[in-house]
N, CA and C of each residue as an Amber inpcrd file, in Angstrom:
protein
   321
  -7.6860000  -1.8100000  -7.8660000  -9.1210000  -1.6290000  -7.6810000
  -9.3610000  -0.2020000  -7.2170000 -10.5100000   0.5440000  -7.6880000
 -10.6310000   1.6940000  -7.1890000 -12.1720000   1.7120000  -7.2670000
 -12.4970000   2.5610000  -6.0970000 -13.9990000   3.0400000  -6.1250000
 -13.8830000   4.5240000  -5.7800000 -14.9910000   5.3290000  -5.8810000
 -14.9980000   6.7930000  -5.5540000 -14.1900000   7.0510000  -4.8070000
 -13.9660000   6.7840000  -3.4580000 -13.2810000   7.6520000  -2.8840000
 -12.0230000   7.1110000  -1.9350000 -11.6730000   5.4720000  -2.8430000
 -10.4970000   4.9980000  -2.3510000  -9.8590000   4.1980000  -3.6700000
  -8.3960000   3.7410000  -3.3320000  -8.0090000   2.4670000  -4.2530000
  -7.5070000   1.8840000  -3.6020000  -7.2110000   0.2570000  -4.0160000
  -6.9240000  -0.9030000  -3.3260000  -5.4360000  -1.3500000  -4.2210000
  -4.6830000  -1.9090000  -3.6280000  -3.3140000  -2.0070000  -4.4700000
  -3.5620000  -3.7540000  -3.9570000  -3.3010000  -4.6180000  -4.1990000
  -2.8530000  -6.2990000  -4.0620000  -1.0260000  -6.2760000  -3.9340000
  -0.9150000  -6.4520000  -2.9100000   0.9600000  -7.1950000  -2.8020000
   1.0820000  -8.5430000  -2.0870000   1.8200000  -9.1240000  -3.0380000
   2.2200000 -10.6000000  -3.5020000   3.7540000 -10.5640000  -3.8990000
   4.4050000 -11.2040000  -2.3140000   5.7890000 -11.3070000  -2.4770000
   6.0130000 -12.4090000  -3.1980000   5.0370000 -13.1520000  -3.5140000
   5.9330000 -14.2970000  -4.7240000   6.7050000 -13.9450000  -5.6420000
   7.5080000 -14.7960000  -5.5960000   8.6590000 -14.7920000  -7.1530000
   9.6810000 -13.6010000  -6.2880000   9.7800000 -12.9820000  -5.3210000
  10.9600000 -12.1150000  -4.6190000  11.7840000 -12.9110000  -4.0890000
  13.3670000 -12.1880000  -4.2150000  14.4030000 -12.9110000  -3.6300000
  14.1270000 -13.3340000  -2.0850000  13.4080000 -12.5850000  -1.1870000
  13.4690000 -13.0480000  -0.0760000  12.3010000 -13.7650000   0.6230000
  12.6530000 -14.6070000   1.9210000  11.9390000 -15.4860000   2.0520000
  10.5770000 -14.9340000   3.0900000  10.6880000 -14.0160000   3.8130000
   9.4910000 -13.1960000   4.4760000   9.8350000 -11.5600000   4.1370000
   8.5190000 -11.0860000   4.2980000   8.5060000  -9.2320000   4.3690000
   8.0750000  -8.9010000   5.6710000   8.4500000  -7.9730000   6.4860000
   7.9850000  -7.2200000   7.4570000   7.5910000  -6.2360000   7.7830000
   7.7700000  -5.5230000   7.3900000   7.2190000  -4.0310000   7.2820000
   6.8830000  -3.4940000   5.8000000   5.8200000  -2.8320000   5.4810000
   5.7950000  -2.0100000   4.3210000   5.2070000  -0.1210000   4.7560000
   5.3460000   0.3850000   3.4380000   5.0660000   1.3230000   3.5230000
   4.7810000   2.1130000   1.8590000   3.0800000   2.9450000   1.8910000
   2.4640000   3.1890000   0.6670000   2.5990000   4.7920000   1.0060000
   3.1640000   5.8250000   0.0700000   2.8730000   7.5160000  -0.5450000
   1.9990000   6.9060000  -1.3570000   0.8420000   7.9830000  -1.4980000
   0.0880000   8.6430000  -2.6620000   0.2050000  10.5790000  -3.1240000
   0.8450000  10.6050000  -3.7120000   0.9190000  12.2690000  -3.5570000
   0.3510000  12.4640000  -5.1840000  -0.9280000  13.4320000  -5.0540000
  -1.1670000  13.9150000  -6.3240000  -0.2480000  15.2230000  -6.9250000
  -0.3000000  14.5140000  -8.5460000   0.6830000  15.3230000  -9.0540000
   0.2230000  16.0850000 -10.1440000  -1.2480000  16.2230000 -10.1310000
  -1.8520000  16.9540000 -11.1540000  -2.2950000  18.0590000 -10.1370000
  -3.4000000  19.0480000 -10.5800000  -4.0410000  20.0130000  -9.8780000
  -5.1500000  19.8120000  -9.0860000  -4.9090000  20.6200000  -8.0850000
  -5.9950000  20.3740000  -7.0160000  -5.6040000  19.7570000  -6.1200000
  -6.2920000  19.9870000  -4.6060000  -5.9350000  19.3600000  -3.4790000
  -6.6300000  18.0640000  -3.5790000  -6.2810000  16.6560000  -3.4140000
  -6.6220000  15.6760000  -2.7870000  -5.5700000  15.2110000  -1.4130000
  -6.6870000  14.7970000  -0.7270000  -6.1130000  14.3400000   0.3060000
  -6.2050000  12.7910000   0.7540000  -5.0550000  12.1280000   1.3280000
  -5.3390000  10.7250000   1.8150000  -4.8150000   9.8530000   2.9920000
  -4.4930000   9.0000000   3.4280000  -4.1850000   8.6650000   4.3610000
  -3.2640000   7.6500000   4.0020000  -1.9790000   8.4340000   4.9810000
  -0.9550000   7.4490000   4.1760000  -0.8520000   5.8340000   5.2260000
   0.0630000   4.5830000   4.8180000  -0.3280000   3.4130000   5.4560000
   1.2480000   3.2550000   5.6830000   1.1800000   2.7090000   6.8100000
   2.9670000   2.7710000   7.5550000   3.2080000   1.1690000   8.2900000
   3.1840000   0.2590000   8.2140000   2.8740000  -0.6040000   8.9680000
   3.8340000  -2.0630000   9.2750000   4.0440000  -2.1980000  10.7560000
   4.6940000  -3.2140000  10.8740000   4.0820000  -4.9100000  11.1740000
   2.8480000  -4.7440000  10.6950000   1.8180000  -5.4910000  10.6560000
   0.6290000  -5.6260000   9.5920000   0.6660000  -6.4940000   8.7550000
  -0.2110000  -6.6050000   7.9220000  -1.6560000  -7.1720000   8.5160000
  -2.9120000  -5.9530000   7.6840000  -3.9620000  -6.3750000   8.7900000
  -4.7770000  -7.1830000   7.8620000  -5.6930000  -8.0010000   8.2540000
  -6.6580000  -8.1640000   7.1730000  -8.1710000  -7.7400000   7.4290000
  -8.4710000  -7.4890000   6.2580000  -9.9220000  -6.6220000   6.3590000
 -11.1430000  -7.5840000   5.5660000 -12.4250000  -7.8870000   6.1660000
 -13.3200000  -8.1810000   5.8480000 -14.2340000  -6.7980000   5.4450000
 -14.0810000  -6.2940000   4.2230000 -14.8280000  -5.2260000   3.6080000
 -14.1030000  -4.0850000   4.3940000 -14.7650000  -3.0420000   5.3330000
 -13.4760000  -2.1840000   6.1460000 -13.7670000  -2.3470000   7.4620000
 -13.6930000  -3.5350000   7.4720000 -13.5500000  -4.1730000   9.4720000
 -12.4600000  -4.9570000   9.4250000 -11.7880000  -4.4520000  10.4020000
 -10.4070000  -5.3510000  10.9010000 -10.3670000  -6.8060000  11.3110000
 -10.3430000  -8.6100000  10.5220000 -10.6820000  -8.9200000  11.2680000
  -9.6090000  -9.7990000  11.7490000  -8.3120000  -9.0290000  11.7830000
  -7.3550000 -10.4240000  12.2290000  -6.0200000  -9.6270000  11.7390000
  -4.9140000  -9.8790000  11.8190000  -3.6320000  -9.4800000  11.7030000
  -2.1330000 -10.4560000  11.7160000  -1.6160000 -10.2090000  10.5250000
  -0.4410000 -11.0520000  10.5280000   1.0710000 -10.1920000  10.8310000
   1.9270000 -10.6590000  11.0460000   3.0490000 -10.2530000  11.2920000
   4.1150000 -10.0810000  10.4600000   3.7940000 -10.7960000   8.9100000
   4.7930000 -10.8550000   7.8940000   4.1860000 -11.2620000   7.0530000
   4.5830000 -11.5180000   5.6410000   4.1150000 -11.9520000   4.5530000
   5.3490000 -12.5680000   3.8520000   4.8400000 -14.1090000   3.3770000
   5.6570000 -15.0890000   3.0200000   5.5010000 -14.8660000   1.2770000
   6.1970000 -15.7010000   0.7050000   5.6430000 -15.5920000  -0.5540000
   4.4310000 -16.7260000  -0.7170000   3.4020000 -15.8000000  -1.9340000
   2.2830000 -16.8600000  -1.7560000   1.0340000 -16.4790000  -0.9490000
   1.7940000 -15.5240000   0.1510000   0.0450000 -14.7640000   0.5290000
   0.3700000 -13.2210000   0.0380000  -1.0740000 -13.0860000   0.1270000
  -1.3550000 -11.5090000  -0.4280000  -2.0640000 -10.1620000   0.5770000
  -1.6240000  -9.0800000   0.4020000  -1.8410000  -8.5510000   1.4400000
  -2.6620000  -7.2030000   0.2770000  -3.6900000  -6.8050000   1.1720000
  -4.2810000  -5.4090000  -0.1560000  -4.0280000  -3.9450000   1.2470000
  -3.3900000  -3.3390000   0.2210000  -3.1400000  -1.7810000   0.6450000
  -3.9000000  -1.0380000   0.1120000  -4.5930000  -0.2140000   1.0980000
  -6.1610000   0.7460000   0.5430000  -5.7010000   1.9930000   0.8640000
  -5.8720000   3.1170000   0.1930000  -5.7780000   4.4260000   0.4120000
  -7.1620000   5.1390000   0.1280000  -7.5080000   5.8480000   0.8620000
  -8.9590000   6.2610000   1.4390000  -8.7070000   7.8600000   1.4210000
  -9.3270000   8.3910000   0.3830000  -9.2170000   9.8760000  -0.0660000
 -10.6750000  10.4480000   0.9150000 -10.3130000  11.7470000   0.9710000
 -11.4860000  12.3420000   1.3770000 -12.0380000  13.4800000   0.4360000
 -11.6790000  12.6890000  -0.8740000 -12.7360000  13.5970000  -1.9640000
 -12.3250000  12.2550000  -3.2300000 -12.8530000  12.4150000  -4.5100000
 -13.0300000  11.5560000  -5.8090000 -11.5880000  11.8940000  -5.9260000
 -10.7370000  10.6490000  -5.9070000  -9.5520000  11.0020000  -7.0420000
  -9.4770000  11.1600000  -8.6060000 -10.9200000  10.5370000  -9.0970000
 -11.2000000  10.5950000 -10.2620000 -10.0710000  11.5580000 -11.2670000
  -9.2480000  11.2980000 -12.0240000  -9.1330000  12.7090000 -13.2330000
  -7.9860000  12.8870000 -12.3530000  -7.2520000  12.9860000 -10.9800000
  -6.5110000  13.3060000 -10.6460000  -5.3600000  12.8080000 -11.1330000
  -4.1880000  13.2050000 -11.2820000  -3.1670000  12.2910000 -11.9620000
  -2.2540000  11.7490000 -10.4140000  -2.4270000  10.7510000 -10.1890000
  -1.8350000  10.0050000  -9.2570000  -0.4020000   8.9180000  -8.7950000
   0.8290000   9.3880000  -8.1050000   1.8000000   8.4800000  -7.9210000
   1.9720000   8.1670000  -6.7530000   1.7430000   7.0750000  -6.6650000
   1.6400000   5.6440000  -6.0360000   3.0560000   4.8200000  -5.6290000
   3.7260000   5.3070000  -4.4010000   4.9470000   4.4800000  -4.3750000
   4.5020000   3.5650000  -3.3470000   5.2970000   2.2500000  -3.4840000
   4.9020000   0.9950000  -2.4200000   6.0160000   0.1760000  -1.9530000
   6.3760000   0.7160000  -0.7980000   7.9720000   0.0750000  -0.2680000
   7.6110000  -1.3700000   0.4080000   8.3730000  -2.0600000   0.3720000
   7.7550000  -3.6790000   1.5040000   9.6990000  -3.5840000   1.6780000
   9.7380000  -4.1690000   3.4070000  10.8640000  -4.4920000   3.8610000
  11.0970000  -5.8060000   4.3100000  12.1020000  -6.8110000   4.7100000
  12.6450000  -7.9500000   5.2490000  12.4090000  -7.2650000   6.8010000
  12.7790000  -5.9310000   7.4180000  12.7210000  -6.2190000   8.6710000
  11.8000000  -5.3920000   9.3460000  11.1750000  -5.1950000  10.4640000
  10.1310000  -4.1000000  11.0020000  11.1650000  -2.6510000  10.7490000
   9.9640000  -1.9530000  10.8870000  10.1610000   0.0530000  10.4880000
  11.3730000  -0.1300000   9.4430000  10.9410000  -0.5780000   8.1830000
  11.4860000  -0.3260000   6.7850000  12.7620000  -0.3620000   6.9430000
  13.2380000  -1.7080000   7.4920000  14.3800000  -1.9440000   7.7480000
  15.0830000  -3.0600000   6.9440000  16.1480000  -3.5030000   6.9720000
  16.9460000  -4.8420000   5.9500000  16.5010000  -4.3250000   4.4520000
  16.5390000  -5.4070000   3.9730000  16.3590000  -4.9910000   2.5350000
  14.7790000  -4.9080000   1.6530000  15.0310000  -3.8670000   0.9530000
  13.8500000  -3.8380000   0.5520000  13.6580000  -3.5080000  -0.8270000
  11.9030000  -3.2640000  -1.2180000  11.6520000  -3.5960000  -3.0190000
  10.8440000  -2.5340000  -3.1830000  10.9380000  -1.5740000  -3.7310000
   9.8280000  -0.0630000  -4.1580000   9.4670000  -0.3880000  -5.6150000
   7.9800000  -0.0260000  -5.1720000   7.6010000   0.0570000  -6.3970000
   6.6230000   1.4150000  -6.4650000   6.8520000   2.3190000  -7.7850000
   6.3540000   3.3440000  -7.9460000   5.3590000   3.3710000  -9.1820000
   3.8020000   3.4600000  -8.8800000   3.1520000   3.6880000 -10.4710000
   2.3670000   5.2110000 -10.4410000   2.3870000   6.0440000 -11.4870000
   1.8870000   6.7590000 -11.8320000   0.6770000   6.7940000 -13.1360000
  -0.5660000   6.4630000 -12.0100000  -1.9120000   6.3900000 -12.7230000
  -2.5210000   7.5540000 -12.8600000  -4.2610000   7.6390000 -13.6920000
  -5.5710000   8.3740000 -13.4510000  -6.5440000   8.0280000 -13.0780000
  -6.8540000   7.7940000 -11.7990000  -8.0280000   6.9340000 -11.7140000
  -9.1530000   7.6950000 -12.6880000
């Protein structure tokens, strides 16, 4: 999902070898021209958001629930050419084993 001046990623450990995730962690680094800037997400706690209010927080993710990772630019990524890596771990601070996933979009 993307709007002007963010995108939303959906992660869904279903169908993964393991039985909880604990920590994840999202880069966005543009790889076309021009500065964009964003805020990267590091977290040993998955939060959940009612629109962009915090309203509650889990500690792991089982398979079967879904967690959305938002990156919040402070200009249009529009046209920018964008890569998107998305680490999730088994243990807190990107620890035990873990699953990367890297996409290179345009919004």
């Amino acid at each position: 999902t993307f709007s002007p001046d963010s995108m939303q990623f959906t992660l869904d450990p279903t169908g993964v070898a393991y039985s909880v995730m604990d920590s994840m962690i999202m880069t966005i680094t543009n790889t076309g021209l021009g500065p964009l800037n964003f805020e990267l997400t590091d977290e040993d706690v998955f939060g959940d958001y009612s629109g962009c209010v915090l309203s509650g927080q889990q500690v792991d993710l089982v398979p079967g629930e879904a967690y959305y990772l938002t990156a919040v630019f402070d200009g249009d990524p529009s046209g920018h050419k964008i890569k998107t890596k998305i680490r999730i771990c088994t243990k807190d601070d990107l620890g035990g084993d873990c699953l990367t996933k890297t996409i290179t979009h345009t919004p």
